[in-house]
Structures are given as structure tokens and as C-alpha cells.
Short mmCIF file of C-alpha atoms in Angstrom, two decimals:
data_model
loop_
_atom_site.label_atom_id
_atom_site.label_comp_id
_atom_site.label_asym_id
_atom_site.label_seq_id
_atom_site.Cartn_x
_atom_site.Cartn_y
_atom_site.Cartn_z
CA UNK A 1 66.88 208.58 -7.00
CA UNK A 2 65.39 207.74 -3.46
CA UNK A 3 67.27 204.59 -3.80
CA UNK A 4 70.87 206.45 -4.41
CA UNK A 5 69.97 208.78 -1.56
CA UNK A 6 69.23 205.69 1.06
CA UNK A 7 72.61 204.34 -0.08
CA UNK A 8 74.94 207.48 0.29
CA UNK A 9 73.48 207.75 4.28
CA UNK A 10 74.02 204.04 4.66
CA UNK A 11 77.88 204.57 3.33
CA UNK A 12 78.23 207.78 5.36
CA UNK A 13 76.78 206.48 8.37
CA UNK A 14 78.76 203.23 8.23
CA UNK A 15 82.15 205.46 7.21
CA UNK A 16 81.44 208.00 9.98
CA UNK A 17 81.18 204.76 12.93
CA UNK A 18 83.83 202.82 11.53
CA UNK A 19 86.25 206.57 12.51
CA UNK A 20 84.52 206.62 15.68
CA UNK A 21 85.23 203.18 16.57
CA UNK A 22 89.03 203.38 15.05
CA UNK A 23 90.10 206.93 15.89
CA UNK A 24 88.38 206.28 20.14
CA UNK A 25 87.02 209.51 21.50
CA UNK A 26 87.40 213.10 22.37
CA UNK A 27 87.98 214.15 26.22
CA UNK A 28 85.36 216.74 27.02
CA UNK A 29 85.78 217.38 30.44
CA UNK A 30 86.38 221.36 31.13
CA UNK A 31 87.78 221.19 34.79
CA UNK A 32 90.06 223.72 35.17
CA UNK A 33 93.20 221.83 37.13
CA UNK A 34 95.10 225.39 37.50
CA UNK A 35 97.39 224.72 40.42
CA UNK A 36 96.45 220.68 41.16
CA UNK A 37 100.02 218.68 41.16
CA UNK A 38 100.08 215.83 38.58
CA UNK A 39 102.72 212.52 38.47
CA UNK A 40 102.63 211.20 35.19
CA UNK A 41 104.95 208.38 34.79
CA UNK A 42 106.16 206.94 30.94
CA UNK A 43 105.55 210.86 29.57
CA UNK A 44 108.13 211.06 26.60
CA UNK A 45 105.56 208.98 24.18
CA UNK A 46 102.14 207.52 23.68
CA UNK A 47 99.57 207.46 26.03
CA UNK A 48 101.04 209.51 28.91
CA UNK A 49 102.65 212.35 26.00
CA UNK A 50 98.67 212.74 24.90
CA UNK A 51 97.90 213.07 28.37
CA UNK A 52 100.33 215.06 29.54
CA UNK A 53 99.40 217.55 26.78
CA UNK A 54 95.81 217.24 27.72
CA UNK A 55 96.09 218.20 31.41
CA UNK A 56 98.71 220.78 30.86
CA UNK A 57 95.53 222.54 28.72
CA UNK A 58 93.91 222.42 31.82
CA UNK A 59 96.40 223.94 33.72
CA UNK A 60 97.89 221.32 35.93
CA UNK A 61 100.95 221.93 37.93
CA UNK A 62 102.90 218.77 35.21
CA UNK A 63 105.77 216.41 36.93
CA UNK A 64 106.84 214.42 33.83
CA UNK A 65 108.75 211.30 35.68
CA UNK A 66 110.81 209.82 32.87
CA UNK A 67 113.54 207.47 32.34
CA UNK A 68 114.87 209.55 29.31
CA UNK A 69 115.94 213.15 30.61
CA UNK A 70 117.17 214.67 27.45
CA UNK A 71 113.89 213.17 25.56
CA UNK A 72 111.88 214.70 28.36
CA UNK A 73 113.17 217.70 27.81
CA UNK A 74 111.90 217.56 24.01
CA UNK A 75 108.39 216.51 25.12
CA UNK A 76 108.37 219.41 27.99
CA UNK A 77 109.16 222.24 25.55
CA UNK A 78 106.74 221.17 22.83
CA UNK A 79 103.95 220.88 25.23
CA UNK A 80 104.49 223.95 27.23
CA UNK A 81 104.41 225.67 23.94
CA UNK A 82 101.46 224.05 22.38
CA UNK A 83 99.12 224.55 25.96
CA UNK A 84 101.14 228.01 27.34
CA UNK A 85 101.87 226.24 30.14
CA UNK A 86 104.75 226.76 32.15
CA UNK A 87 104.48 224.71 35.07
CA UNK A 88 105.45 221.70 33.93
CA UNK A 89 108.79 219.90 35.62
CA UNK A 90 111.26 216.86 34.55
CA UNK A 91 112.23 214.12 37.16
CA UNK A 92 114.35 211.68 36.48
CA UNK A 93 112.42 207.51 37.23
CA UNK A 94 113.90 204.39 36.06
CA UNK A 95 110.94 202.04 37.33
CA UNK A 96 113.57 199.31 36.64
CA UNK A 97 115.50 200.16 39.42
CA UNK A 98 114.09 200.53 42.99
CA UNK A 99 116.52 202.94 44.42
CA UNK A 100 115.55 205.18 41.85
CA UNK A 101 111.97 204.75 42.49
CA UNK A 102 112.88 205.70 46.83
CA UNK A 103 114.92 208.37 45.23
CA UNK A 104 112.24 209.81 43.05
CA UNK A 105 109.57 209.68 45.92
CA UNK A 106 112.10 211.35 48.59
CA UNK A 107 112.32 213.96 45.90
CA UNK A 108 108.62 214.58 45.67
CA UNK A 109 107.71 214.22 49.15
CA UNK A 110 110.26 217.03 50.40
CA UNK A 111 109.39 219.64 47.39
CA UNK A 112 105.67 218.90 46.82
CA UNK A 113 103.06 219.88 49.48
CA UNK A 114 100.18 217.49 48.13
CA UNK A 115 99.82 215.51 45.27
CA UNK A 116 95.95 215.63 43.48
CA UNK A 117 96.61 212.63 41.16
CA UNK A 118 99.37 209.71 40.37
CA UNK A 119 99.12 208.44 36.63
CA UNK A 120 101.30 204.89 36.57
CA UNK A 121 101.32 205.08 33.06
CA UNK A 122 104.60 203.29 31.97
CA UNK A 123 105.46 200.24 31.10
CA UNK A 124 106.56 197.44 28.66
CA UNK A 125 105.38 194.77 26.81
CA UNK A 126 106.89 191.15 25.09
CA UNK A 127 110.45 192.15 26.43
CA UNK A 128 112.96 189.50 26.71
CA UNK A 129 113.67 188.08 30.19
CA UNK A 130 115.93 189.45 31.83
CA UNK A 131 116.59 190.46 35.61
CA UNK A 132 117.07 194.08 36.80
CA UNK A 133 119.73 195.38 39.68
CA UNK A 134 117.39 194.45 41.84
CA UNK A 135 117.24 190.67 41.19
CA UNK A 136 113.82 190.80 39.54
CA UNK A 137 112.48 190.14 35.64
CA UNK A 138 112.27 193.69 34.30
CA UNK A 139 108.64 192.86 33.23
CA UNK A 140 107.58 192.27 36.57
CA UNK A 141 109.01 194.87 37.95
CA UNK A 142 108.75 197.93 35.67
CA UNK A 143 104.75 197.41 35.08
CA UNK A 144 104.36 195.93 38.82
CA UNK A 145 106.44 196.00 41.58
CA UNK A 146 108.24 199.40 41.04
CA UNK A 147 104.69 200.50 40.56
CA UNK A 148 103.38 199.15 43.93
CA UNK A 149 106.51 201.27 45.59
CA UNK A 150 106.04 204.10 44.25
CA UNK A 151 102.41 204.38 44.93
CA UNK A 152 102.08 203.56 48.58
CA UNK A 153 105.27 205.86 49.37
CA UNK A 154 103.82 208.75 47.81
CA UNK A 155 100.41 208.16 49.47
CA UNK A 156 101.00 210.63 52.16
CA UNK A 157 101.29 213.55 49.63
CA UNK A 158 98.29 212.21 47.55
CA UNK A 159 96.55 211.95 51.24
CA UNK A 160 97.49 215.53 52.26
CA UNK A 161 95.44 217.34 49.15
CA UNK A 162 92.12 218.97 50.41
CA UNK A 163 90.32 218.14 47.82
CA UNK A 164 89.77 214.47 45.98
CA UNK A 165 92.77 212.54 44.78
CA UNK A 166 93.65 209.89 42.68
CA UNK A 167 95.54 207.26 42.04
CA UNK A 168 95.09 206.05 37.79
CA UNK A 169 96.70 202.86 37.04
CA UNK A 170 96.99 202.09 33.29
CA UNK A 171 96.29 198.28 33.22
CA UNK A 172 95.52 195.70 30.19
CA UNK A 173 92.62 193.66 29.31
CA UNK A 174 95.64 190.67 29.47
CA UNK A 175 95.15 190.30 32.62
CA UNK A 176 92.03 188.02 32.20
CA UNK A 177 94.29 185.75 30.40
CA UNK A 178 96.25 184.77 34.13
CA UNK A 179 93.25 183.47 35.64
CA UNK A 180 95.33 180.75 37.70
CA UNK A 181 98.93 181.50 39.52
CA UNK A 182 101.22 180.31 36.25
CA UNK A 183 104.08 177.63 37.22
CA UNK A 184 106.93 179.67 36.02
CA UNK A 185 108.14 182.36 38.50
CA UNK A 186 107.66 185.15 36.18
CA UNK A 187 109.12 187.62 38.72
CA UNK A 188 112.10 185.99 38.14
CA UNK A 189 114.18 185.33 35.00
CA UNK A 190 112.31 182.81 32.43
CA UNK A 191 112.98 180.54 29.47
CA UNK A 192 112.73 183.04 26.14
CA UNK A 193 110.11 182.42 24.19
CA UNK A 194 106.99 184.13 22.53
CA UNK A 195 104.24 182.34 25.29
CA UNK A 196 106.61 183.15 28.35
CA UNK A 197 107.18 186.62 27.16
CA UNK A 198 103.23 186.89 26.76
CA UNK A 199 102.37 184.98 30.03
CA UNK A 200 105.22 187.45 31.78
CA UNK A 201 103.28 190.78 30.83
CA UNK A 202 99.93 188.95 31.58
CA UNK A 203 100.89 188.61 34.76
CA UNK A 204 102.37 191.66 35.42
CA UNK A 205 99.04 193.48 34.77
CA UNK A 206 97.38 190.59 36.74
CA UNK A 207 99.46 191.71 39.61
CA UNK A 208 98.73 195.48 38.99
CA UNK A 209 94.60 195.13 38.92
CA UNK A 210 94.37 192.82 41.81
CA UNK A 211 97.03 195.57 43.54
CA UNK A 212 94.31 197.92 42.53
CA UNK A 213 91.84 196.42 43.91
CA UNK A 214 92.97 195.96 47.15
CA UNK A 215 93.90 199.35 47.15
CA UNK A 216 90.50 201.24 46.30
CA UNK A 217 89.29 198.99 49.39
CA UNK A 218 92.05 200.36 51.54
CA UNK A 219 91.15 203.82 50.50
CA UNK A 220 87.26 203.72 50.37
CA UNK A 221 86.94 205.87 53.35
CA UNK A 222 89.67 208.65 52.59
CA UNK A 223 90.18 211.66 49.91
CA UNK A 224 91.93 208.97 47.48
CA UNK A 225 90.27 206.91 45.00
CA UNK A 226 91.53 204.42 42.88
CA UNK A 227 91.18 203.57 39.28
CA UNK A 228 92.81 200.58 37.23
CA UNK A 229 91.84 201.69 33.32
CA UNK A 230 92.34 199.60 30.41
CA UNK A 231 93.11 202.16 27.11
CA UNK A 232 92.84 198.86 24.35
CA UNK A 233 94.30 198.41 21.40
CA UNK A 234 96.69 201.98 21.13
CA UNK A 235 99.54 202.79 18.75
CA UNK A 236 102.02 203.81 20.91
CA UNK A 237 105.48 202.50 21.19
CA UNK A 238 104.94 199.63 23.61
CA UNK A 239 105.14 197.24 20.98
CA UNK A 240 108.83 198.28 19.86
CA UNK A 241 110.23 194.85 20.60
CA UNK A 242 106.90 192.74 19.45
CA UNK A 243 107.91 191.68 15.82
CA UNK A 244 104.82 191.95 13.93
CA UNK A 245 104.56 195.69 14.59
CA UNK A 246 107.92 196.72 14.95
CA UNK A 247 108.34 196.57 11.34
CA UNK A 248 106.99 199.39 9.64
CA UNK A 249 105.10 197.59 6.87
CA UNK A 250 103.41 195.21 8.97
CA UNK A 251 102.65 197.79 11.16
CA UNK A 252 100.91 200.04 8.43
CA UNK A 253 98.86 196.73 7.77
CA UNK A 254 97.68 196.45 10.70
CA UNK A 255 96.75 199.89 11.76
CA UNK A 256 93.43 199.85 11.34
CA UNK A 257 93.04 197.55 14.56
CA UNK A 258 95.22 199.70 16.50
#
């Protein structure tokens, strides 16, 4: 009997870590945000849709900058209804395109007093090479360089709130793998194939920590501080154009790692 009872808390113990570790953890913070502006960029799925939802439950003051108005739209009536939160705004960014990200920022600066945080949430991941308007791989450029812009010229705004701001830059544990400056000129168009279209995203998110970096050093001294996260292994639709989880089966087989 003692022996069947030491067994079932072994297998519940080991069942209940094995969620924890799978299913990541629960935000606790309380702070009410009631009034605080928020930027989050990539809001129509994954990561910055959760959060989005999340902070409108605390009561931020929501801009939603999205590529995809009409699917913003969606995503902004099913969260103001979930949280009872009105304030929450559309404005249209196509981080592959810079005059969108100068248009975006003009829009900000001249209808938002101050700015409490920045979230540069969105991004891609094993697309094919390609350049954008602008002359540049849309890799490099949509998780880096549009990304740069945007955040310095929307550092006044950020710099003007009395109270604490931020600046939250989702990065990737892949940016370990670019420990030397690659050969390739991954900022410009490349040869297609799986390693380049790897290497290109590492490097991208090489580009956005060490940007980071520099940045929290820049900023030590003022109201802003800056954060470069890493959110692991999530199942969000990043990895629409990586073939062994675009399909739906081999997806479901590997979900557990997701």
C-alpha cells in the first residue's frame, strides 16, 4: 500500500513539472497600467496578441501597430471585449518598408504626449531571400533595421513620460549561433537555401541584442530602460514558412517541445 502511495506522488509530481515546464508560466504582476501608452508591434497573433490581451487587463492605453488592418481590427474587438477595455487603437506598420516605419512614428509623435513602453515584438523567421523597397533582405530588415528606426525616432515620446519607460525587444537565443561577422552580406539578397535562411535570422537577432545593448548603455542615466528578452521555444505563427511545422501533422508531433 505505502509502496502504491510513493508511486502515485512520484507520477503526479513528475506529470505536474513536465505542464509547468511545457505550458511556461503565469504573469502575476498586478500593476495597474490605467492610462500608460503602450506600442506593441506584430499584435494580430502569437506572442504580442497574448500580450496585448494581458496589458489591456491592466488597463493600458493599447496602440496595436500592425501590418494587417482588417486582421487588427479582429484582434482589437475580441480583446476589448474579453478585458472591457476600450482604449485600445489600430495603426497601420509594415516594418518592411521604411517610409512606413517614418510614417508610423510621425503619426505617434504628433498624437501621443509620452510613450511608457515600446514592445518590438514582430518579426519573421526562415523566409526566403528576398529584398524589400528599400534595397534590403526582408529578414534583416523587418526583425532589425526597421526596428532600430523605429525605436530611436520614437525615443523622444518614450523620454517625455514622468515616470519609468521602456523599451522590450523580443530577441532569440539564435543569436549565440553568429558569434563571428558571417561572409555572406545577409542584409542583402542571398543564395536560397535552408543554412542561409537560418544564418540570415541568426543574424538579424545578432544585430538586434548587440543594438540592445548599446542602447541600455546609452540610456543608463535617463527614465528609459532597455530590455532584449528571449520567449524560447513558442507556438506562434513565426514558423509559417519553416517546413517541418508548417504542416499540421508534423506540427502536432512536435508540440510538446514548443
Amino acid at each position: 500500500m505505502l509502496r502504491k502511495i510513493c508511486c502515485f506522488i512520484f507520477l503526479s509530481s513528475f506529470a505536474f513539472l513536465i505542464r509547468y515546464h511545457f505550458l511556461g508560466r503565469k504573469c502575476r504582476c498586478r500593476r495597474n497600467l490605467a492610462g500608460r501608452v503602450v506600442i506593441v508591434t506584430g499584435a494580430t497573433s502569437g506572442i504580442g496578441c497574448a500580450l496585448a490581451e494581458e496589458l489591456a487587463r491592466k488597463g493600458a492605453n493599447l496602440i496595436l501597430a500592425c501590418r494587417d488592418i482588417k486582421k487588427a481590427e479582429g484582434v482589437r474587438e475580441r480583446i476589448s471585449l474579453a478585458t472591457g477595455n476600450p482604449n485600445i487603437r489600430i495603426s497601420e506598420l509594415n516594418l518592411a518598408s521604411l517610409d512606413s516605419v517614418l510614417l508610423f512614428s510621425r503619426e505617434i509623435l504628433a498624437n501621443v504626449e509620452s510613450i511608457y513602453a515600446l514592445v518590438n515584438n514582430a518579426g519573421i523567421f526562415y523566409a526566403s531571400p528576398g529584398n524589400t523597397v528599400d534595397g534590403f533582405d526582408e529578414t534583416f530588415q523587418v526583425n532589425y533595421l526597421s526596428v532600430f528606426l523605429l525605436t530611436l525616432l520614437l525615443l523622444p515620446a518614450l523620454r517625455r513620460h514622468r515616470d519609468p519607460a521602456r523599451i522590450v525587444n523580443v530577441g532569440s537565443e539564435a543569436h549565440l549561433r553568429t558569434w563571428l561577422f558571417p561572409q555572406p552580406e545577409y542584409h542583402r539578397e542571398f543564395e536560397d537555401c535552408p543554412e542561409d535562411r537560418f544564418r540570415a535570422y541568426f543574424y538579424s537577432k545578432y544585430c538586434l541584442t548587440i543594438f540592445s545593448w548599446r542602447l541600455a548603455a546609452l540610456t543608463e542615466h535617463s527614465n528609459i530602460s532597455v530590455h532584449c528578452v528571449d520567449p524560447g521555444n513558442t507556438e506562434t505563427s513565426i514558423y509559417r514558412t519553416f517546413p517541418p511545422l508548417s504542416n499540421k501533422f508534423s506540427k502536432w508531433l512536435q508540440k510538446p517541445a514548443l
